[in-house]
CSV table of C-alpha atoms in Angstrom, one decimal:
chain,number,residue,atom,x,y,z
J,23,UNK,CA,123.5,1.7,30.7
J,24,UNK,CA,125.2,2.8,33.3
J,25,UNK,CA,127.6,-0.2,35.5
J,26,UNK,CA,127.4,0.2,39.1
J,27,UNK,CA,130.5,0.5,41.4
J,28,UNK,CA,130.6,-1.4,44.9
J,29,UNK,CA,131.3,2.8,46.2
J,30,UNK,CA,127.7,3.7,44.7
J,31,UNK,CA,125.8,1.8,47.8
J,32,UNK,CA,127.8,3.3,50.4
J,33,UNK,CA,126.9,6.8,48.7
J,34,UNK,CA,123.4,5.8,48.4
J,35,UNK,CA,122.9,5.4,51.8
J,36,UNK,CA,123.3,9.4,52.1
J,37,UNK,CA,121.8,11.1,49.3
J,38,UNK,CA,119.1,11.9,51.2
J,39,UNK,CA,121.0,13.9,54.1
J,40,UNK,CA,121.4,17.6,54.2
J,41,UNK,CA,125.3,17.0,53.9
J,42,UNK,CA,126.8,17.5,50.9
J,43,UNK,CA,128.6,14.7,49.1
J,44,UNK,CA,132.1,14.9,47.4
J,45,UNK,CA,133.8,12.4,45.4
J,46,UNK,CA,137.5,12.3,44.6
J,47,UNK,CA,140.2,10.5,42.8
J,48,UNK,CA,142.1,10.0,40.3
J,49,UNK,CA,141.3,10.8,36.3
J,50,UNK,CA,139.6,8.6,33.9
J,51,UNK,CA,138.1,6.4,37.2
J,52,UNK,CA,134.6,6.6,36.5
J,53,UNK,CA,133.4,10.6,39.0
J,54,UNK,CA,131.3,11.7,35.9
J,55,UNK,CA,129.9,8.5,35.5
J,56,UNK,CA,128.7,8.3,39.2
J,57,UNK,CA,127.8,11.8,39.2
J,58,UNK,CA,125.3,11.3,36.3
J,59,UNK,CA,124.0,7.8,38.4
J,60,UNK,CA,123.1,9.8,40.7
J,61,UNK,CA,121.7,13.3,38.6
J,62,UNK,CA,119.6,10.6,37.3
J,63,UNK,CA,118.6,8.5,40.7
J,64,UNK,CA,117.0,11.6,42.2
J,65,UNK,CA,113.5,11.8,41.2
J,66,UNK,CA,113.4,15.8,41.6
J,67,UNK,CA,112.9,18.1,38.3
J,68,UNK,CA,114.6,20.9,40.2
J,69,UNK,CA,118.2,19.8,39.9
J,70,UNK,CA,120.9,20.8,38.1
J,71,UNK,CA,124.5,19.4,36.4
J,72,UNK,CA,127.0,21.6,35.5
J,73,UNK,CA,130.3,20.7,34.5
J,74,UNK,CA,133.7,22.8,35.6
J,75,UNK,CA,136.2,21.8,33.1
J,76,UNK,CA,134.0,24.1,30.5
J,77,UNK,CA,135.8,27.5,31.4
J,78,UNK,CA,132.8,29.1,30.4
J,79,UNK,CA,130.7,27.0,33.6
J,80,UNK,CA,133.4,28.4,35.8
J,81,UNK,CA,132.2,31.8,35.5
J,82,UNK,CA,128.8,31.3,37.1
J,83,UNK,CA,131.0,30.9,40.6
J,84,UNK,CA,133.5,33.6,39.2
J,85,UNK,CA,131.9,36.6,41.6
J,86,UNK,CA,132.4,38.2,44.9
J,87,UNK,CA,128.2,38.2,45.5
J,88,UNK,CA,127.2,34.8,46.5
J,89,UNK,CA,123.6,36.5,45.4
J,90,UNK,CA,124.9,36.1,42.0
J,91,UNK,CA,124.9,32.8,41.6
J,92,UNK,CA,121.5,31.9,43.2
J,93,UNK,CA,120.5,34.2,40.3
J,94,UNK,CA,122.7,32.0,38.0
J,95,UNK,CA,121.2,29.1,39.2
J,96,UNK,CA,117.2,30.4,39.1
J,97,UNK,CA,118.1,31.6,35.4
J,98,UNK,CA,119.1,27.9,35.0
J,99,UNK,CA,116.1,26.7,35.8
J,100,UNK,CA,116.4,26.1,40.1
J,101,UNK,CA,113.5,27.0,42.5
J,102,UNK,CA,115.3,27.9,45.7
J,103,UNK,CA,112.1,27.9,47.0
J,104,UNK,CA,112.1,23.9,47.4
J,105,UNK,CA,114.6,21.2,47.6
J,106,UNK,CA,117.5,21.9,44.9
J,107,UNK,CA,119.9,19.2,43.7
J,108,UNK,CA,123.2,20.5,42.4
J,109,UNK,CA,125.5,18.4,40.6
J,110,UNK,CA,129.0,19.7,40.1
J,111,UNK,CA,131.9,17.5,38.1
J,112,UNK,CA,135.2,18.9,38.3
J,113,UNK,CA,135.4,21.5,41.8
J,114,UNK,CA,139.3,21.8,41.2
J,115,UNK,CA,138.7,24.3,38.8
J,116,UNK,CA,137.0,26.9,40.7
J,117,UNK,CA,139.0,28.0,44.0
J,118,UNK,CA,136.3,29.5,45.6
J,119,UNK,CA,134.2,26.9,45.4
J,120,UNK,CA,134.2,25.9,48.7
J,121,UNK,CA,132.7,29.0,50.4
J,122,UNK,CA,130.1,28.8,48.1
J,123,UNK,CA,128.9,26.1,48.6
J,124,UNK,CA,128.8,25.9,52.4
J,125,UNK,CA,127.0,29.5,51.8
J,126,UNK,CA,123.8,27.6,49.6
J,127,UNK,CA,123.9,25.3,52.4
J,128,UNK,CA,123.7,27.0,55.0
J,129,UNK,CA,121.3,29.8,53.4
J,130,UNK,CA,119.2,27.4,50.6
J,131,UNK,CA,119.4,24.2,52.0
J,132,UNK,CA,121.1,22.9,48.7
J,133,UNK,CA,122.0,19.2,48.3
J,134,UNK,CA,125.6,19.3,46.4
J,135,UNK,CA,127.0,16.5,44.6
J,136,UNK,CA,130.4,16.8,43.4
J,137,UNK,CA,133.3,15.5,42.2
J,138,UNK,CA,137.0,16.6,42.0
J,139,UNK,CA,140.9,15.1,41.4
J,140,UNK,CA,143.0,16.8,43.3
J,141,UNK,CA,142.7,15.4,47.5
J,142,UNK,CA,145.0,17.7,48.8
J,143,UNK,CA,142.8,20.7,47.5
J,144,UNK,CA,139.4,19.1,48.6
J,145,UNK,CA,140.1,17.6,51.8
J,146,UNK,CA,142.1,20.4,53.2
J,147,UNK,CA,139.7,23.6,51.7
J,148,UNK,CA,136.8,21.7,52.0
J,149,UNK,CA,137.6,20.5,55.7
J,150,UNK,CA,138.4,23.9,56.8
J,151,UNK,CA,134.7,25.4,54.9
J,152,UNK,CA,132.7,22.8,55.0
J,153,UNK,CA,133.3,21.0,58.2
J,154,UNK,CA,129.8,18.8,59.5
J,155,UNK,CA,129.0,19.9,56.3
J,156,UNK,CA,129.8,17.3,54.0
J,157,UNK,CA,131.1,13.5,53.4
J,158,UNK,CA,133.7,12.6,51.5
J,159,UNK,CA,134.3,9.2,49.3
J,160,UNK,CA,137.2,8.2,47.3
J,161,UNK,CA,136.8,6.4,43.7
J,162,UNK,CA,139.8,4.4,42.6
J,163,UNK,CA,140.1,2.4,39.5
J,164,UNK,CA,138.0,-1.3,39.4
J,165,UNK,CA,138.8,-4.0,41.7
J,166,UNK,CA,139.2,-7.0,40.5
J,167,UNK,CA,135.3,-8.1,41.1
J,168,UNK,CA,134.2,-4.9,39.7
J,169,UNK,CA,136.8,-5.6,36.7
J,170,UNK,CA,135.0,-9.3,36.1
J,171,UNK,CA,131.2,-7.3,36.5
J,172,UNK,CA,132.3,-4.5,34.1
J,173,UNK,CA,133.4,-7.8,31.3
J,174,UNK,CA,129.5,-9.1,32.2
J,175,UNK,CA,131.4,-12.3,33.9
J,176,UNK,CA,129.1,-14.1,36.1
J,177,UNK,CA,132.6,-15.5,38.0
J,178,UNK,CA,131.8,-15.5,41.9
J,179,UNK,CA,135.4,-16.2,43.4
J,180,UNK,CA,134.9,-18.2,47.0
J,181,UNK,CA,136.3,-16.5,50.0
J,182,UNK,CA,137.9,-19.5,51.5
J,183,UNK,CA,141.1,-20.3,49.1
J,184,UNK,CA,140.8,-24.0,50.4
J,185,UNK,CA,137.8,-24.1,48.1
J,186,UNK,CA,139.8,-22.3,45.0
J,187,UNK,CA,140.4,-25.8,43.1
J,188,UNK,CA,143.2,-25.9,40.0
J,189,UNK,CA,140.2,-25.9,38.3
J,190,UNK,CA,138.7,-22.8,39.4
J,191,UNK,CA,142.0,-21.3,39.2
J,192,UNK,CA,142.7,-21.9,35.4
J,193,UNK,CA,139.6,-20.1,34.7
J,194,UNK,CA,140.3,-16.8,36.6
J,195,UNK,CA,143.7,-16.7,35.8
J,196,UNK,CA,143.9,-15.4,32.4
J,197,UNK,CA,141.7,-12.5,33.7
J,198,UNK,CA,143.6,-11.4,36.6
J,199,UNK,CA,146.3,-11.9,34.3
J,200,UNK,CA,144.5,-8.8,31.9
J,201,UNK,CA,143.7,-6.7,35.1
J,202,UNK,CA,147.5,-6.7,35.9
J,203,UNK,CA,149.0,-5.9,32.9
J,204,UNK,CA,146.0,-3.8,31.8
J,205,UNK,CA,144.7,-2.2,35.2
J,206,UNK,CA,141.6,-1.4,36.5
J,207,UNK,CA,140.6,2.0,34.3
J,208,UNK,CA,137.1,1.3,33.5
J,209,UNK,CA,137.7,2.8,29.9
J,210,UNK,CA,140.4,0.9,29.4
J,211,UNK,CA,138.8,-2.4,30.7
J,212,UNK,CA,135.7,-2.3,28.0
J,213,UNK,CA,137.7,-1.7,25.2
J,214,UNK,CA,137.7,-5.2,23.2
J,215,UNK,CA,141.5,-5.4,22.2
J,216,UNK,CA,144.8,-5.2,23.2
J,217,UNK,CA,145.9,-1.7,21.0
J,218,UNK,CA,142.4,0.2,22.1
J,219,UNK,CA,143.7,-0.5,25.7
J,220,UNK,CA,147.3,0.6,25.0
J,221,UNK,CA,146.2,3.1,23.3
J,222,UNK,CA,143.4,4.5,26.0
J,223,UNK,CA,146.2,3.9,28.6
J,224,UNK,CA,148.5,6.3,26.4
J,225,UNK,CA,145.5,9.0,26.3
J,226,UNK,CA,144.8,8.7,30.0
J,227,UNK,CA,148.3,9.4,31.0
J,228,UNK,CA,148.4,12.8,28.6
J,229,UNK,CA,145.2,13.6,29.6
J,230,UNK,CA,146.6,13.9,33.6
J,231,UNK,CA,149.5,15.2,32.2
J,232,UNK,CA,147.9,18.2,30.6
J,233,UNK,CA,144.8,19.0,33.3
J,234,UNK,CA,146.5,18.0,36.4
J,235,UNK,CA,149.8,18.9,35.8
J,236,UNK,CA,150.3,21.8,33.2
J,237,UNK,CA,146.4,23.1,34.1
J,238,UNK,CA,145.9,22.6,37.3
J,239,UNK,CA,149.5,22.1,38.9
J,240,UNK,CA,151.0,25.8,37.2
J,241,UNK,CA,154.5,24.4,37.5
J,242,UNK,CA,157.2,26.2,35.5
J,243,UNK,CA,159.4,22.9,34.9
J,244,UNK,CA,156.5,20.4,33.5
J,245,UNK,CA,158.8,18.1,31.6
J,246,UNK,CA,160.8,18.0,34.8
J,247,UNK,CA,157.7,16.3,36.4
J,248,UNK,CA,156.9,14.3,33.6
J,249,UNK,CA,160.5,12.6,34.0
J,250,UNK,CA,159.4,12.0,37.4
J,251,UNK,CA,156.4,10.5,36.4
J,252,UNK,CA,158.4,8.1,34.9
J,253,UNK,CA,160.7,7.5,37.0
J,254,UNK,CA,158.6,6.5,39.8
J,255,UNK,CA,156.4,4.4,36.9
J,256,UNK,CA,159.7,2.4,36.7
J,257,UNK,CA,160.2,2.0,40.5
J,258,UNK,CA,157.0,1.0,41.9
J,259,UNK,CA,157.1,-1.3,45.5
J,260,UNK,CA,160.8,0.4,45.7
J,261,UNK,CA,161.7,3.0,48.5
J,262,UNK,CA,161.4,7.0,47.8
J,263,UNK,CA,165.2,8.5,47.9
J,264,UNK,CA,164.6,12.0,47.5
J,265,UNK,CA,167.9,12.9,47.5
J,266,UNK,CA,168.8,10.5,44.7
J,267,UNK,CA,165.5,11.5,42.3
J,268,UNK,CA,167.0,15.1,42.8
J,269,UNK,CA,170.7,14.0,41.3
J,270,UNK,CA,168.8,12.6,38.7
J,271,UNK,CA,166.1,15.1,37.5
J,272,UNK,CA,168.7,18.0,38.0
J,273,UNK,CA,166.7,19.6,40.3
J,274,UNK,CA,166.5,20.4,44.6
J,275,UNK,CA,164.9,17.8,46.9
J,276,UNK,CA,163.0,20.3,48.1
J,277,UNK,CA,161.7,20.7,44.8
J,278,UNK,CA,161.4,17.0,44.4
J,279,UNK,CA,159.4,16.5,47.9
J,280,UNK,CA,156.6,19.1,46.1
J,281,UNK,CA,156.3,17.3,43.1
J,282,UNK,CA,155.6,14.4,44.5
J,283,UNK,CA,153.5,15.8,47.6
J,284,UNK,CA,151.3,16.9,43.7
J,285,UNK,CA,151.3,13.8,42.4
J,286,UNK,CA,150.2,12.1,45.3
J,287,UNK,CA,147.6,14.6,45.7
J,288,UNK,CA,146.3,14.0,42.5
J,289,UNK,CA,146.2,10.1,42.8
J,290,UNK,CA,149.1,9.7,40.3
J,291,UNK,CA,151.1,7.9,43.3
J,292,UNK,CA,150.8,6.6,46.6
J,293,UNK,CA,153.3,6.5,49.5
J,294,UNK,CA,153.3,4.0,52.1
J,295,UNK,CA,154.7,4.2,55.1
J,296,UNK,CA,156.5,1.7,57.4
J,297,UNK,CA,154.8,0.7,60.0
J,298,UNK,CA,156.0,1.3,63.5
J,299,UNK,CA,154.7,1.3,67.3
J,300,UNK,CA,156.2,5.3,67.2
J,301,UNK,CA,154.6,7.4,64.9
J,302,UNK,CA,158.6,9.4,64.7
J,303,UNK,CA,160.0,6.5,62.9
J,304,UNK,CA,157.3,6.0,60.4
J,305,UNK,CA,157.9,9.6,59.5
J,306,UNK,CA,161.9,9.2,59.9
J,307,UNK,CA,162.2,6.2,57.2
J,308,UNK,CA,161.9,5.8,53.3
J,309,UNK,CA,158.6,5.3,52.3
J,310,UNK,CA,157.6,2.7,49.6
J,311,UNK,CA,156.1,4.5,46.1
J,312,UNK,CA,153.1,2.7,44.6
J,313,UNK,CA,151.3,3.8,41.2
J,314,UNK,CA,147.4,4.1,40.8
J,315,UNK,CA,147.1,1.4,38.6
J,316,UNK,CA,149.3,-1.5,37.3
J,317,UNK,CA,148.0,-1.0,33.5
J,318,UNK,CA,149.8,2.3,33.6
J,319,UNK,CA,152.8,1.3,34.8
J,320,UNK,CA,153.0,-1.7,32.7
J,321,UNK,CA,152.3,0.6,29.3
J,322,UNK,CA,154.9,3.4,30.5
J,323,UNK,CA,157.9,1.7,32.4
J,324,UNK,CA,159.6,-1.6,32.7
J,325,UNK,CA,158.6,-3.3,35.4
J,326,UNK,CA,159.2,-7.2,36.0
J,327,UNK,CA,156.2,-9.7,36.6
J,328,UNK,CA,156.7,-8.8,40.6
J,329,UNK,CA,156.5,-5.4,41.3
J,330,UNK,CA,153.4,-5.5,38.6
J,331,UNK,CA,151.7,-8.0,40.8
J,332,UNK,CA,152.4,-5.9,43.9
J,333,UNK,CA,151.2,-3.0,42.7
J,334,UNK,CA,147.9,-4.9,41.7
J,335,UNK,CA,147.9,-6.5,45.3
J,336,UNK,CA,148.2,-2.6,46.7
J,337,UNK,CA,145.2,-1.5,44.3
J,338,UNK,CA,143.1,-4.3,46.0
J,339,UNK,CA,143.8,-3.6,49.9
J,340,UNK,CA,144.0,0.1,49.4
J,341,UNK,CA,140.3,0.3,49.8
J,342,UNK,CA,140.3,-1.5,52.8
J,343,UNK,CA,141.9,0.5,54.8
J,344,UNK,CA,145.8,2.3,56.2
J,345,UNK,CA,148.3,0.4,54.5
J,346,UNK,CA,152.5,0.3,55.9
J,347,UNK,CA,155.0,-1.8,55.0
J,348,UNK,CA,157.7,-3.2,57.1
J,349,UNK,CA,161.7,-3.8,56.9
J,350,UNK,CA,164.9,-4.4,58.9
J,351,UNK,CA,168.4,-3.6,57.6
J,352,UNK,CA,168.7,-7.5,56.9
J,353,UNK,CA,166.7,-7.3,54.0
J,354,UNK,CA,163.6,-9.2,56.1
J,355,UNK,CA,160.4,-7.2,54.7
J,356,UNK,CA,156.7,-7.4,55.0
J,357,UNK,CA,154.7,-6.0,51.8
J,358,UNK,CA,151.7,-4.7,53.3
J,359,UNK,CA,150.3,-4.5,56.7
J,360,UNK,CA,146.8,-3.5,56.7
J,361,UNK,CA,145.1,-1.6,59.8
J,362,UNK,CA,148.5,-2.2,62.0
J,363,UNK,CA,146.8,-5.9,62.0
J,364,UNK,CA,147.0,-8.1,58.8
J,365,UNK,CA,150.5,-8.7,57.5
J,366,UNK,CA,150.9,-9.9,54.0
J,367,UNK,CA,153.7,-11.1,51.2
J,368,UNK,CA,153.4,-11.0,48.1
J,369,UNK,CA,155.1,-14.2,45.9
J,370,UNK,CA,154.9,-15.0,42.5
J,371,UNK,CA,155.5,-18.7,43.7
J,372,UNK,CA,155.6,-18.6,47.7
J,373,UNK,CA,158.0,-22.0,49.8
J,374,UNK,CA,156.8,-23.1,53.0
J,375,UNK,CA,160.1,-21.3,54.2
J,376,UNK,CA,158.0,-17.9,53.2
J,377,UNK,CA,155.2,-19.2,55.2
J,378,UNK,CA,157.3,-19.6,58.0
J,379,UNK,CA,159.8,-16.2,58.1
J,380,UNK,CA,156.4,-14.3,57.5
J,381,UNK,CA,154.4,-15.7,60.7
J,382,UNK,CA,157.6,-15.8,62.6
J,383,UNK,CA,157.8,-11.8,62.0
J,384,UNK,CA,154.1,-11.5,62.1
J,385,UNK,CA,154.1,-12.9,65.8
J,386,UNK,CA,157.1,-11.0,66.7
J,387,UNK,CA,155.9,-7.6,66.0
J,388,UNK,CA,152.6,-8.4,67.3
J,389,UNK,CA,150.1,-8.6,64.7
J,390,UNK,CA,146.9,-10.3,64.3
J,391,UNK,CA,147.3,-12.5,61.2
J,392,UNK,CA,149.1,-13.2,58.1
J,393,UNK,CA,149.2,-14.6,54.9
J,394,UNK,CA,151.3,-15.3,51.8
J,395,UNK,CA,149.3,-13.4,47.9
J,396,UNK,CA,150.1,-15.7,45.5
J,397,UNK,CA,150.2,-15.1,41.7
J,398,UNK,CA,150.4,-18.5,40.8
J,399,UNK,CA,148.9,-22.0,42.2
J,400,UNK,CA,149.3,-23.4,45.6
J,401,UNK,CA,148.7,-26.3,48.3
J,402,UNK,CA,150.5,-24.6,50.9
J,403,UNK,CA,148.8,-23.3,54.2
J,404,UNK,CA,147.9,-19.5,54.9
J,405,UNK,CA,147.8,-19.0,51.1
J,406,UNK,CA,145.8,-16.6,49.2
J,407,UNK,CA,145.5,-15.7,45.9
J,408,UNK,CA,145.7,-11.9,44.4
J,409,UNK,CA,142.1,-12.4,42.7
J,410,UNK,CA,140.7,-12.6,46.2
């Protein structure tokens, strides 16, 4: 049985449009699963599922006649003659593939479905190919709530945290507890004990490693990027010096800023971006470095209790929306702003006196609200707790 994500609804609601529909995001986050939710949702006999990461599928797309794969696809069983569903997993592969596809839709009518890993190759070909053409959704690891519905915990946390008693507390503690040491992976979150979930963290991390980076990536110096990797596992809610990651790995910053413009790409890392009225000095300063998923950088790096728990924090608001952070050179900091409106800190065990720099700062650079993410229990005011 298949378990639903809160990102299938919102896909739902266009699976009947001529568009076609492209999911991305990082490895091992559930695409193929969704794919095949939705191969098997259609009630059609005349579709179609073919999987890219078989060299042998990629050859069907491998021609310079676009004739010759509507033959393909009629050998395979397609009437092009009535509405066609075609469900492709893995589009990173195939270079062309964007052409191709706005050629079936524009000529067959063709409802695609497909899924890739690598954002900077599908929102920048597919934009160019396929523009009006298609809508694009991202797929990240679970949140939290998915994380409880994937463990079959009927645990309904209340929005309000005035109504979050010790009680109620104790018993979602230990789980957050296991999403932020263990992450969000949804193969990593069914297995039943703690050295399967090492252990599928471990094969998750090679398996980028090998069809991201060395297969996809082409780049001459790949245990250069894996020491990177690494690195930035180690330094996560920490600012990006390129300069310094370039001393270290041996390499140019040049060099470095392309590795990392990949890894990004490919959902390995996020940067965030301080937030500023002028969009210059957002660009001009150090952005902050945030990994996909605490459970990997808990398994590959040392990282103390806080930085985990603000990486889990990012994981949660990343969905919701454009994330910056915010600093002055006195060492003052906001964690995350979210939409230029919501500030937020995050505290293992927050002071009234954190309540109070935070709305002070809040109110001075003009946002809307704020409020303290706690890890751990709390009575004070404008408190909220990273399960929510």
């Amino acid at each position: 049985m298949i378990k639903k994500r809160n990102i299938f609804q919102e896909i739902n609601k266009y699976i009947k449009s001529p568009e076609a529909i492209i999911v991305t995001g990082m490895r091992r986050t559930g695409k193929t699963t969704l794919l095949n939710y939705f191969f098997n949702k259609i009630d059609s006999d005349n579709k179609l599922f073919i999987d890219l990461e078989n060299p042998v599928n990629r050859k069907y797309f491998e021609v310079e006649n676009y004739e010759d794969v509507r033959s393909t696809f009629e050998f395979l069983g397609i009437d092009l003659s009535k509405r066609s569903y075609i469900f492709l997993d893995e589009i990173q592969f195939v270079i062309q593939l964007p052409s191709i596809v706005k050629y079936f839709i524009d000529h067959y009518k063709i409802k695609f479905f497909m899924t890739g890993s690598a954002s900077f190759y599908l929102k920048n070909l597919f934009t160019e190919s396929l523009a009006g053409r298609k809508y694009i959704f991202e797929l990240f690891p679970l949140t939290f709530q998915e994380f409880l519905y994937f463990k079959n915990l009927n645990i309904v946390i209340p929005d309000n945290p005035d109504d979050i008693s010790q009680a109620i507390f104790n018993t979602v503690s230990p789980y957050y507890k296991e999403y932020i040491q263990y992450g969000g992976f949804p193969g990593v979150v069914l297995k039943t004990n703690i050295d399967e979930k090492k252990k599928a963290l471990g094969e998750i991390f090679s398996s980028f490693f090998k069809l991201e980076v060395v297969q996809l990536g082409d780049y001459r110096r790949n245990k250069v990027i894996r020491n990177l990797m690494l690195l930035l596992l180690s330094r996560i809610g920490s600012k990006v010096n390129i300069y310094k990651l370039s001393t270290e790995l041996g390499i140019s910053w040049p060099t470095v800023n392309k590795y990392i413009s990949f890894l990004e790409g490919t959902y390995f890392i996020t940067l965030i971006r301080p937030f500023s009225r002028r969009r210059d000095t957002e660009i001009r300063k150090r952005p902050k470095v945030y990994i996909c998923d605490s459970g990997l950088a808990n398994q590959f790096a040392i990282v103390d209790e806080g930085h985990l728990f603000e990486n889990s924090i990012y994981q949660s608001l990343r969905v919701k929306g454009e994330m910056n952070y915010y600093s002055r050179k006195s060492g003052v900091e906001i964690d995350f702003i979210l939409n230029k409106v919501d500030s937020y800190k995050v505290k293992i065990n927050p002071t009234e006196s954190d309540v109070r720099r935070l709305k002070s700062l809040t109110e001075e650079i003009r946002l809307k609200d704020f409020k303290i993410i706690s890890k751990n229990y709390s009575t004070l005011e404008n408190i909220i707790y990273g399960f929510m």
